[in-house]
Coordinates of C-alpha atoms in Angstrom, one line a residue:
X1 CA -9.4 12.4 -2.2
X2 CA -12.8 10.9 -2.5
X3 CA -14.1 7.8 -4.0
X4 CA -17.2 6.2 -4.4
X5 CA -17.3 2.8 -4.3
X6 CA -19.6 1.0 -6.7
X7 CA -20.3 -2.1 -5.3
X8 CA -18.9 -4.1 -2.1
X9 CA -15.6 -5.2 -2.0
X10 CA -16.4 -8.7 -1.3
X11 CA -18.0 -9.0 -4.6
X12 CA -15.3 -8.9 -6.8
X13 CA -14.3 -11.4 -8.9
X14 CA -11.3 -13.6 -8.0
X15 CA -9.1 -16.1 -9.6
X16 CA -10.7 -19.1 -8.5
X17 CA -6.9 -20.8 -9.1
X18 CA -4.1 -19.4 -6.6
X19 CA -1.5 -18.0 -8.6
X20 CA 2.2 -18.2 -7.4
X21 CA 2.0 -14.4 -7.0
X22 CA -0.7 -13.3 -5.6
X23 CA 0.2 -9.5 -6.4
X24 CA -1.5 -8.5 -9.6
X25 CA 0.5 -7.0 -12.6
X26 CA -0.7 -3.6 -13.4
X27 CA -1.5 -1.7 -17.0
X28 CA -1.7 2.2 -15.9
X29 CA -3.6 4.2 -18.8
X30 CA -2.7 7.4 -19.0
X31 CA -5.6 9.7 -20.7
X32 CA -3.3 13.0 -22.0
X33 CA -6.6 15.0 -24.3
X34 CA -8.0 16.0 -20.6
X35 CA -8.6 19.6 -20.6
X36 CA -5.9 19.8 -17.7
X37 CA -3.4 18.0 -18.9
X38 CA -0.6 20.9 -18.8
X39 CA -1.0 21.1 -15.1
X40 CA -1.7 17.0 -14.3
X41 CA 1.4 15.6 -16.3
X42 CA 4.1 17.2 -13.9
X43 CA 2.9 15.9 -10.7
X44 CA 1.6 12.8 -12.2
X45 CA 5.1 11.8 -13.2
X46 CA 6.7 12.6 -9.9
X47 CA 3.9 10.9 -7.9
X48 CA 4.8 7.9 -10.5
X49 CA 8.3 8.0 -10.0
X50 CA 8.2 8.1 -6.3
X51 CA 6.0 5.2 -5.8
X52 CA 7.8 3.4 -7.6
X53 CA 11.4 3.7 -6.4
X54 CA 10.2 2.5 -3.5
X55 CA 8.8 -0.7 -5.4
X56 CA 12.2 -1.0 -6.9
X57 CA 14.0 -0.6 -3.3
X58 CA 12.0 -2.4 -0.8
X59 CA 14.2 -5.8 -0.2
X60 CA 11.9 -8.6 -0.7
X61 CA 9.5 -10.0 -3.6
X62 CA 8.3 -7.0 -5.6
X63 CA 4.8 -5.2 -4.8
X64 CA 4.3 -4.4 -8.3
X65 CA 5.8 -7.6 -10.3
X66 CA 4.9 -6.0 -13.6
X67 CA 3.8 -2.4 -14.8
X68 CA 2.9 -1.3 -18.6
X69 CA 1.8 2.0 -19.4
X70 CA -0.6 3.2 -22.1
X71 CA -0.8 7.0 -23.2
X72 CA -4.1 7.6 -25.2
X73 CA -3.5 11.2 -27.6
X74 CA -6.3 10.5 -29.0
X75 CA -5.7 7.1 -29.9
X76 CA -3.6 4.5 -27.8
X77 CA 0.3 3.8 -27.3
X78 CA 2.0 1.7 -25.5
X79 CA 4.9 3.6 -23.8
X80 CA 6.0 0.7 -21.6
X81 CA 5.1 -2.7 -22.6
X82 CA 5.1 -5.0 -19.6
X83 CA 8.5 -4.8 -17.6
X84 CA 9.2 -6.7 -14.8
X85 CA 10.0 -3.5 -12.3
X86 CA 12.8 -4.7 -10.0
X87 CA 16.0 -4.1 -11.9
X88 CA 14.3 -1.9 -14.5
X89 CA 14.1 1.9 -12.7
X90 CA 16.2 2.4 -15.2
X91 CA 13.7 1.8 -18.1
X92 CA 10.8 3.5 -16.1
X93 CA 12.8 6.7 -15.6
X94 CA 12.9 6.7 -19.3
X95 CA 9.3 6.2 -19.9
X96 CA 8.1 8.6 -17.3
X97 CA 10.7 11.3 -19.3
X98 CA 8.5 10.5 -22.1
X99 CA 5.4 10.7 -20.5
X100 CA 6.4 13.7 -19.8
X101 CA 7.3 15.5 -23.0
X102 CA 3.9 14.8 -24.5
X103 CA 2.4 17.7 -25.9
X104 CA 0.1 20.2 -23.4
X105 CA -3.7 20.3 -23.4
X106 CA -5.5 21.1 -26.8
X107 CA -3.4 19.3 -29.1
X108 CA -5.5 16.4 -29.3
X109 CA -9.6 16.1 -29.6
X110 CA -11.2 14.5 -26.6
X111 CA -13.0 11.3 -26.9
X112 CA -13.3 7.9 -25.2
X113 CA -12.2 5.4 -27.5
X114 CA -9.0 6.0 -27.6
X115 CA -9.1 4.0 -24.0
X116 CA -11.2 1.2 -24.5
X117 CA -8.7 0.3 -27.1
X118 CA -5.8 0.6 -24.6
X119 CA -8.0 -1.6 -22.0
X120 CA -8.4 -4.0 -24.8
X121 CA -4.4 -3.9 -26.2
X122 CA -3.7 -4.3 -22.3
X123 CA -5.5 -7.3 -21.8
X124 CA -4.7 -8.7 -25.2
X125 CA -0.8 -7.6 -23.9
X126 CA -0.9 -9.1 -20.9
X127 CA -3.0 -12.6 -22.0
X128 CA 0.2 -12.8 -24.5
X129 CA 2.7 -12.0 -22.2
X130 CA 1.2 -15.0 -19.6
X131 CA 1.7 -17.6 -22.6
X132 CA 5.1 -16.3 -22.9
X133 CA 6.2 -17.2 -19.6
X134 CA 3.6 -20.0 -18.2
X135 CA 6.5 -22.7 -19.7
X136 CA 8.9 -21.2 -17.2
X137 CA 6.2 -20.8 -14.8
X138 CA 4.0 -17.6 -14.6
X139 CA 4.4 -14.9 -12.1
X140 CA 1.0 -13.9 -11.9
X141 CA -2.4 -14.9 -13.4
X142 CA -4.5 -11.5 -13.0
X143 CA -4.1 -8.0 -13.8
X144 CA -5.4 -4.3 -12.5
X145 CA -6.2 -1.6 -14.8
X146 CA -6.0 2.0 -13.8
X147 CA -7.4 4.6 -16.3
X148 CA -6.6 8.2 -15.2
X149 CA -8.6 11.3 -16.8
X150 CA -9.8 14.8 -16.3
X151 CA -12.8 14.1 -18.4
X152 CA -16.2 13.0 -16.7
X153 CA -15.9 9.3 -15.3
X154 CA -19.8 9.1 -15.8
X155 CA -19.3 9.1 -19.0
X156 CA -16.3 7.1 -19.1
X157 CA -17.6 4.2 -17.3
X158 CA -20.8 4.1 -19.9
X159 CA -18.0 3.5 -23.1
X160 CA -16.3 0.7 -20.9
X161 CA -19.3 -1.2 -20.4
X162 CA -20.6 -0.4 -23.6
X163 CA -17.6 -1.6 -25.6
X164 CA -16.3 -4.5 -23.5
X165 CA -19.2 -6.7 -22.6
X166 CA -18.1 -9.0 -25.8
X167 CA -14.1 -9.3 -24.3
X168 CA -12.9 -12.2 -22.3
X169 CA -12.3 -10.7 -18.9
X170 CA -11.0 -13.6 -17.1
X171 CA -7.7 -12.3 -16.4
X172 CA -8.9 -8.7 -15.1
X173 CA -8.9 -8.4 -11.7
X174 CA -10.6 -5.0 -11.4
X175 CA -10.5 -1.6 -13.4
X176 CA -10.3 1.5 -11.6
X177 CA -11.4 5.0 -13.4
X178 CA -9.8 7.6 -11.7
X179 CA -11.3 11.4 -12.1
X180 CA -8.5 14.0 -11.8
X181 CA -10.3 17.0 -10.5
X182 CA -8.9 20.5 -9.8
X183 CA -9.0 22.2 -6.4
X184 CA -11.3 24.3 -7.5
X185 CA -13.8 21.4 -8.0
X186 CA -13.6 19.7 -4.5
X187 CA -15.6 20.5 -1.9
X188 CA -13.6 21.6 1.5
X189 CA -14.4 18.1 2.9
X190 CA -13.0 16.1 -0.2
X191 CA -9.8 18.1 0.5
X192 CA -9.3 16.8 3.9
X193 CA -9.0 13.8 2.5
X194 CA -5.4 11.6 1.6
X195 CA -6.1 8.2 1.4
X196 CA -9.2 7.3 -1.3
X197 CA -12.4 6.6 0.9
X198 CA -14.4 4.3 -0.2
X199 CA -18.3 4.3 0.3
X200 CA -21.0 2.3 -1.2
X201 CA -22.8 3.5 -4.0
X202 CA -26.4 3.4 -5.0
X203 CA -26.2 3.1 -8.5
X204 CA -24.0 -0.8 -9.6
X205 CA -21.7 -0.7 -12.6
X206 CA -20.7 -4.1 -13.5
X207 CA -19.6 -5.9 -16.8
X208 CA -19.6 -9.6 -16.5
X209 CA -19.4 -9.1 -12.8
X210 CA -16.4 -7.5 -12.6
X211 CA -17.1 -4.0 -10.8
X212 CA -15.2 -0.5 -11.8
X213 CA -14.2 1.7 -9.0
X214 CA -14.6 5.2 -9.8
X215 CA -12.8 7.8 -7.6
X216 CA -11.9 11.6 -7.8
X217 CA -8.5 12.5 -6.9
X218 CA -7.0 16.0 -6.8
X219 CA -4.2 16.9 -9.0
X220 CA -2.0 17.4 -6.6
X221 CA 1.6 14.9 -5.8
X222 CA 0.0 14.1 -2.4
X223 CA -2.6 12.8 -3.7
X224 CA -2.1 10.8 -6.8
X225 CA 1.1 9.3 -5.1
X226 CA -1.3 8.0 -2.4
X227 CA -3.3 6.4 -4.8
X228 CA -0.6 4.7 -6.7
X229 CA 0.7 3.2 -3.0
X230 CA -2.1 0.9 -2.9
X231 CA -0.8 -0.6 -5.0
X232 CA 2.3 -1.3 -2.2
X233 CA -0.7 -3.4 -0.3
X234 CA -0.8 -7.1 -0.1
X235 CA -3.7 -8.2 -2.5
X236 CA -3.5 -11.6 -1.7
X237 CA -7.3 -12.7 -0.6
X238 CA -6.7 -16.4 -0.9
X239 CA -6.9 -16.6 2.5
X240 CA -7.0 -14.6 6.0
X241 CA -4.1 -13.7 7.7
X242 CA -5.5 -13.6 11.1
X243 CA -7.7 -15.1 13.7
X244 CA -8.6 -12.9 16.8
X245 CA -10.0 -15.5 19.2
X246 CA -12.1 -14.0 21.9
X247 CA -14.2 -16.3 25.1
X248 CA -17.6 -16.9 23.7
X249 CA -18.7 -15.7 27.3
X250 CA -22.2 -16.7 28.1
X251 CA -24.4 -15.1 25.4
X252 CA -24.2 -17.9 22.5
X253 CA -27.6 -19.0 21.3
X254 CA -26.4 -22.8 21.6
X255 CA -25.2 -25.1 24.2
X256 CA -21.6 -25.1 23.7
X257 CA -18.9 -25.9 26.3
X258 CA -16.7 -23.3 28.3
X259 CA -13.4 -23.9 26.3
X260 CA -15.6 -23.0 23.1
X261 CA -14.2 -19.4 21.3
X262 CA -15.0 -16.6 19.2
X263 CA -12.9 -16.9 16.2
X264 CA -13.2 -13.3 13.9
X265 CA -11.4 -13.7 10.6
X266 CA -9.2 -11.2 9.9
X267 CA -6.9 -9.2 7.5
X268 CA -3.7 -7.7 8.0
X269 CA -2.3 -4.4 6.6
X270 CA 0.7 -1.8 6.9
X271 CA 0.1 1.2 8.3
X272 CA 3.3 2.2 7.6
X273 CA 6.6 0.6 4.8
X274 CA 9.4 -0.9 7.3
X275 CA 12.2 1.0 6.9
X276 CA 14.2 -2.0 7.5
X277 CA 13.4 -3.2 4.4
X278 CA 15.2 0.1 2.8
X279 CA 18.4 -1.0 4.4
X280 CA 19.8 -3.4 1.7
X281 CA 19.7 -4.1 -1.9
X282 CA 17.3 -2.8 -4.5
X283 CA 17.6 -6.3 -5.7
X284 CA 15.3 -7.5 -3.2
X285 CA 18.3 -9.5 -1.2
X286 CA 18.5 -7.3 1.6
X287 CA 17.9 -8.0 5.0
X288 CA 14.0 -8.9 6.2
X289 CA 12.6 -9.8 9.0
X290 CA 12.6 -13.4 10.2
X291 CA 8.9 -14.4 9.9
X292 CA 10.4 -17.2 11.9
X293 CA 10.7 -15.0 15.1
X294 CA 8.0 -14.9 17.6
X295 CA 8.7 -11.3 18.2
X296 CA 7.9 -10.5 14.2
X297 CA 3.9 -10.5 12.9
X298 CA 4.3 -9.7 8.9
X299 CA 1.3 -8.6 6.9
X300 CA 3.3 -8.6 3.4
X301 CA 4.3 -11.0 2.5
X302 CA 1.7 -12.7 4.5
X303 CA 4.0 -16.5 5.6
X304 CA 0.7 -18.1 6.9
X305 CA -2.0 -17.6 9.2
X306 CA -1.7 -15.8 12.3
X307 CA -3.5 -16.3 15.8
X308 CA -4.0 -13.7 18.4
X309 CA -5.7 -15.7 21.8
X310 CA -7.3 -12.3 23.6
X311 CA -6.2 -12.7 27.6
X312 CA -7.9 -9.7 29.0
X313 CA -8.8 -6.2 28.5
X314 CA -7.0 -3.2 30.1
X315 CA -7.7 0.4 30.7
X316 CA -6.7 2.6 27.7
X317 CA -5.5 5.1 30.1
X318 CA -3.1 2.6 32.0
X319 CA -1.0 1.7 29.4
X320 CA 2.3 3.2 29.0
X321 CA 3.7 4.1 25.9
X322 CA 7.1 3.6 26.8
X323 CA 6.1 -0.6 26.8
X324 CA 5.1 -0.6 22.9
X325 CA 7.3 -1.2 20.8
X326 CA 7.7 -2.3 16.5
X327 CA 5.7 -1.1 13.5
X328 CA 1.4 -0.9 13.5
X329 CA -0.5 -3.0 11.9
X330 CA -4.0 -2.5 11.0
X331 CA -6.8 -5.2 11.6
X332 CA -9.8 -5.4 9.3
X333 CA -12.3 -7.8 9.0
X334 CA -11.3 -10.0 5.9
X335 CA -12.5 -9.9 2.5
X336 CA -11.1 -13.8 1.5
X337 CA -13.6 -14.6 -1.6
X338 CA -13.3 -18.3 -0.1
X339 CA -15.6 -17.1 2.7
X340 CA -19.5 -17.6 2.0
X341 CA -21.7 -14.6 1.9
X342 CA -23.4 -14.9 5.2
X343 CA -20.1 -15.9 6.4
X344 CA -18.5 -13.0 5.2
X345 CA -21.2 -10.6 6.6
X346 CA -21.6 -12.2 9.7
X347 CA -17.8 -11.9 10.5
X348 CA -18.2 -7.9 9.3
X349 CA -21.0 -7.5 11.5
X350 CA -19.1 -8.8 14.7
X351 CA -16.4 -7.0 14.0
X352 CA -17.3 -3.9 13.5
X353 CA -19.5 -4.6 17.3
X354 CA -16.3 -5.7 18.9
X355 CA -14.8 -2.4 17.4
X356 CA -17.9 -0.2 18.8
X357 CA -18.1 -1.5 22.2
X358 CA -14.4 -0.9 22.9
X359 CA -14.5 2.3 22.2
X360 CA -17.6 2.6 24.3
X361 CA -15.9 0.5 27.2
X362 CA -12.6 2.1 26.8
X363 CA -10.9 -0.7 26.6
X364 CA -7.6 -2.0 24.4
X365 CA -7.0 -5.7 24.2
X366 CA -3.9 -7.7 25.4
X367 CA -3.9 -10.9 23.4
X368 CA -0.9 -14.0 23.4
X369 CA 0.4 -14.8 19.6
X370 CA 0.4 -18.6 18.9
X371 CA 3.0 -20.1 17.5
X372 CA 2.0 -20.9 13.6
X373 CA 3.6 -23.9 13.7
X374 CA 4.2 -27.4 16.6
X375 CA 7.0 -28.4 15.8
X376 CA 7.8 -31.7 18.2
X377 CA 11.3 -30.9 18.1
X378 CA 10.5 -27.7 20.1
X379 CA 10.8 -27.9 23.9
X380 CA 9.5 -25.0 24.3
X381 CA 7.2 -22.1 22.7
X382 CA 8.1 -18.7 23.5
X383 CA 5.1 -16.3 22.9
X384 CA 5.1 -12.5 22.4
X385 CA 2.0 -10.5 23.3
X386 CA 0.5 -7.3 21.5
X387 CA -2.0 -4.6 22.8
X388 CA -5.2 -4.1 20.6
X389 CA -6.4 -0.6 19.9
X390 CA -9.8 0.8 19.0
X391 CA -10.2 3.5 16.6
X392 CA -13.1 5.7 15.3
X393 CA -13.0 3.9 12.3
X394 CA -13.8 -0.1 11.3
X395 CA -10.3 -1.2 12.1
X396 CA -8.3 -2.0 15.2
X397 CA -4.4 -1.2 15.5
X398 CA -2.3 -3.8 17.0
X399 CA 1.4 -3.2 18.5
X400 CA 3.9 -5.3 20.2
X401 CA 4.4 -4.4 24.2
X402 CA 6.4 -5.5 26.1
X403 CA 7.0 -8.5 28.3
X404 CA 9.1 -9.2 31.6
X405 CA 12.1 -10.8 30.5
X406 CA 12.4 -7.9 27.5
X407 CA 12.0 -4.9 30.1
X408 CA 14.9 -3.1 31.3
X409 CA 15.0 -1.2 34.9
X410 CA 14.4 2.2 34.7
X411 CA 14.2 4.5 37.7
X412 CA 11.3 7.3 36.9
X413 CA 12.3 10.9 39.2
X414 CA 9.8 13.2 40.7
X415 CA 9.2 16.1 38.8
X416 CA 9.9 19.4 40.9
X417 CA 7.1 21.3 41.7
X418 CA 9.0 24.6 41.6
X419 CA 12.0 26.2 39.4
X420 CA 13.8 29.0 40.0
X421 CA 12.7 32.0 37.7
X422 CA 16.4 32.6 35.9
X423 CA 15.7 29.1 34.7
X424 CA 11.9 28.5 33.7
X425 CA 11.8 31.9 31.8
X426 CA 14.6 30.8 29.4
X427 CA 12.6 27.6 28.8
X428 CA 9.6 29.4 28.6
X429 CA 10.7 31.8 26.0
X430 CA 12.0 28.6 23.6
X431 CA 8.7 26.8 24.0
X432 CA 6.5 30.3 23.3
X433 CA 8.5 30.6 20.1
X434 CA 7.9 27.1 18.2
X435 CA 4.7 26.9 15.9
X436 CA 2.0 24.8 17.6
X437 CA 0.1 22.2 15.5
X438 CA -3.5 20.8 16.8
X439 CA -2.2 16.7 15.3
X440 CA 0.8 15.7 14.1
X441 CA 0.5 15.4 9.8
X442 CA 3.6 13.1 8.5
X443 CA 2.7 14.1 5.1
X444 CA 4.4 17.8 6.1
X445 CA 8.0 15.9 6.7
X446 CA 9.5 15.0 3.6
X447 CA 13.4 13.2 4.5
X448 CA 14.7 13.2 0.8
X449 CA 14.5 9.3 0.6
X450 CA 12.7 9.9 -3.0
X451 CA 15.8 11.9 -4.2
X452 CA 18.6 9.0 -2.5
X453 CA 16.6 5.9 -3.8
X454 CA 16.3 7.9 -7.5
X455 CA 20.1 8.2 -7.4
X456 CA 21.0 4.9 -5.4
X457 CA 18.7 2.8 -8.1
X458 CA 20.3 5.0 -11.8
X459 CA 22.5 2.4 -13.4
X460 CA 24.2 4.7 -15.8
X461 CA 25.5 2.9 -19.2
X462 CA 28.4 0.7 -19.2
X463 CA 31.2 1.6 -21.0
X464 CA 33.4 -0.3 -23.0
X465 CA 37.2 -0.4 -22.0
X466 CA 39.5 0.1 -24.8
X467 CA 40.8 -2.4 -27.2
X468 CA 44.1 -2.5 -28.6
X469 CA 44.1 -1.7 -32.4
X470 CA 44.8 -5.0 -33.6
X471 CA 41.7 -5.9 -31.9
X472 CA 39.4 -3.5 -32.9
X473 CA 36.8 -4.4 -35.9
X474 CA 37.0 -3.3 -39.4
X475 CA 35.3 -0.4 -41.0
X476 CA 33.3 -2.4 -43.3
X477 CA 31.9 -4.6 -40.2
X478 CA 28.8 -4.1 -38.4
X479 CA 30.0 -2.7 -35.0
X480 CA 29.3 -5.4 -31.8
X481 CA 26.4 -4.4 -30.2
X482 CA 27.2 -2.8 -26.7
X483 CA 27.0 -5.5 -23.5
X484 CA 24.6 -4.1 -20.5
X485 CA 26.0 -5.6 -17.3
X486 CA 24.2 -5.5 -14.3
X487 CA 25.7 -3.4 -11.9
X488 CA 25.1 -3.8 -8.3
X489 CA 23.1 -1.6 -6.5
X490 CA 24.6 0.4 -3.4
X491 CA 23.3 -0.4 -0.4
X492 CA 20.2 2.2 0.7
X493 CA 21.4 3.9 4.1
X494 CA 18.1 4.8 5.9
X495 CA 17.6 6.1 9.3
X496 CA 16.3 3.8 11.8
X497 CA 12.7 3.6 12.8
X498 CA 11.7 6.6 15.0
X499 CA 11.5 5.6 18.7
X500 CA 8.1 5.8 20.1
X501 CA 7.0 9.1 21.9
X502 CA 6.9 8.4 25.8
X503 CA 3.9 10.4 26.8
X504 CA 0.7 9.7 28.9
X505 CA -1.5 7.3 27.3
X506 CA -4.4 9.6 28.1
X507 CA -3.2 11.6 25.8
X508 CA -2.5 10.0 22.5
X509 CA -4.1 10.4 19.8
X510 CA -5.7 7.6 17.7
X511 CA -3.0 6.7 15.2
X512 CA -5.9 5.2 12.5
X513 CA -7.0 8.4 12.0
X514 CA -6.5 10.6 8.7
X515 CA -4.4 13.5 8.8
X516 CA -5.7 16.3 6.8
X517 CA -3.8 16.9 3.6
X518 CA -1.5 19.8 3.6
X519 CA -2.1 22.6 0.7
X520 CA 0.5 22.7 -2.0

């Protein structure tokens, strides 16, 4: 996938009120005259689907609090008017089987209004919708748009700004025009790609300074589902969620005392969905981690502000795998729009040399969690440490390790030097015969856990029990309509998380990295 990025991320345009939920609601437009329509809409909807099943089946407040989905054939209809997605799989199943019965390329004439109508009905939709519920309390105050088309986003972008510089955009968090290109159209390099990557662009598109991203994916399942799992990520930027503190050392340009430190302001994201959280519920009542324990550091939902106190470096090569344990986490440099410009850049800037002269160093980082919160009835704080990793790329990975009173005895024996023949060769032979792969690619290992959540989330139609005659209603009545009740959700079995590969450090690879994207 690639994506180019029209202005800075910093520069979007935030809410200047913090809403109760800070994830936005989303209004997907689905563009169906593209001259590759036939081919798009199949894995379109499965991409759809997947994502969000796991919406619907992660335990916890919902990633995507509301979704409403616009088809535009030439003009615009609203399939799905905003639904609150936990509890309703149900309802999106349905829509997506809808989606997906639309007629095949050529049956409509290509043109752009059709969408700057649905990005106006959207917003008019979702300004209404905000009314509806602000007595009981809203759920959210902004929305995302994400207009998906084969035709040329160029030209796309030009109607948008053309036709909406006169609409109230308060509400609009950002609008995303996504170009759904062919193999054929991508260059080898774009290919490679999985996850959108987004790079500055010369030329600014902006309508009452809120920017549209413009990205090309391919029209492949891989790819499109990737890009609707952003939409998994925390996109709360009320605040930062973590402060590395580093010694200010002796390089400071102003006379400042020995206890002064470094504080970089930080962001926290998954590199991966705890599968933990796939282990209860649907209805977002199963089991999460205690963001109470000082073993757990969450990045969604963020509980408050985290602080890592950086103790001293250690050689990448003498650290054991076998001592790290729990999920990644990935640590940016924040993009809080509270932040000051030169703030903001400064705090980039330092980062990003923090990031370069580890790698140049070799170094990872062991650093001491503080506790969020003194409370003076504790006695005493127990702290849990993490190792920080540099990568190739802007971001640092940070994993729990281990500490004394956690580690178990294990006794480590020499390897033989020499084995007898009748027993090597045997070994030999099995190893010579299993396909070798340069890097591990997850996106090769599918474990059906689309196909089990799809099943595990169906609510099929309640049926009524039979009523004895004298109870049943006359002919010339209108029939009762038929009561939905809720059925509860079976619990979602999943596997526990995969133990982590004892190996020499020297040779691991960098887990930030991008694995190539497998051909279809």
């Amino acid at each position: 996938m690639n994506s180019r990025k029209l202005l800075s991320e910093t520069r979007r345009t935030f809410p200047a009120t913090k809403a109760p939920c800070q994830q936005p609601s989303r209004i997907l437009i689905v563009d169906v005259t593209s001259p590759s329509w036939a081919n798009t809409c199949s894995v379109l909807c499965e991409a759809l689907e997947n994502t969000l099943c796991l919406a619907c089946g992660l335990a916890g407040p919902c990633r995507v609090p509301l979704l409403s989905l616009y088809v535009v054939q030439p003009q615009q209809e609203c399939l799905l008017p905003f639904t609150q997605v936990k509890e309703n799989f149900g309802r999106i199943q349905a829509c997506i089987s809808e989606l997906r019965l639309l007629p095949a390329e050529g049956s409509f004439p290509q043109g752009g209004s059709g969408v700057v109508q649905a990005v106006q009905d959207g917003l008019q939709q979702f300004k209404q919708y905000s009314r509806h519920t602000a007595a009981g309390g809203s759920t959210n105050s902004s929305v995302e748009i994400t207009v998906l088309t084969s035709q040329s986003s160029k030209e796309m972008v030009k109607q948008l700004e053309k036709k909406l510089k006169d609409v109230d955009l308060v509400s609009l968090r950002r609008l995303q025009v996504i170009e759904v290109l062919k193999r054929d159209f991508l260059e080898p390099e774009d290919v490679e790609q999985c996850v959108p990557a987004e790079e500055p662009s010369s030329s600014d598109i902006a309508i009452l300074g809120m920017d549209i991203d413009v990205q090309t994916v391919e029209d492949n399942v891989i790819s499109l589902e990737m890009l609707f799992k952003t939409w998994l990520h925390d996109y709360g930027t009320e605040r930062e969620q973590l402060h590395l503190l580093l010694p200010l050392g002796g390089f400071s340009h102003a006379a400042a005392p020995k206890s002064t430190i470094m504080c970089l302001k930080c962001d926290l994201q998954e590199r991966l969905l705890d599968p933990a959280l796939l282990s209860g519920p649907a209805d977002g009542t199963g089991r999460a981690a205690d963001p109470s324990s000082p073993w757990h550091v969450a990045a969604w939902p963020a509980p408050g502000l985290h602080k890592l106190q950086v103790v001293k470096a250690l050689k990448s090569e003498g650290v054991c795998e076998s001592v790290l344990y729990g999920l990644p986490f990935i640590i940016k440099p924040t993009s809080c729009w509270q932040l000051d410009w030169d703030e903001l850049e400064t705090n980039q800037h330092s980062f990003h040399a923090l990031c370069h002269s580890l790698l140049q160093r070799k170094w990872m980082l062991l650093a001491r969690h503080e506790p969020q919160n003194t409370n003076p009835n504790w006695n005493i704080v127990v702290h849990s440490y993490y190792v920080i990793v540099p990568s190739d790329s802007a971001t640092l990975l940070v994993k729990a390790v281990a500490i004394r009173e956690l580690l178990l005895p294990s006794a480590f024996p020499a390897l033989l030097a020499e084995h007898p023949e009748r027993i090597r060769g045997p070994i030999e032979s099995a190893l010579n015969s299993l396909e070798v792969e340069v890097a591990y690619n997850p996106l090769h290992l599918k474990s059906n856990l689309y196909k089990y959540l799809k099943s595990s989330l169906y609510k099929p139609p309640h049926r009524q029990q039979a009523q004895p005659r004298e109870q049943r209603p006359e002919r010339h009545q209108p029939k009762q309509p038929q009561s939905r009740a809720k059925a509860a959700v079976a619990p979602l079995l999943m596997a526990p998380s995969p133990l982590q590969t004892f190996r020499p450090a020297a040779a691991r690879r960098d887990c930030c990295e991008r694995s190539p994207l497998p051909r279809e």
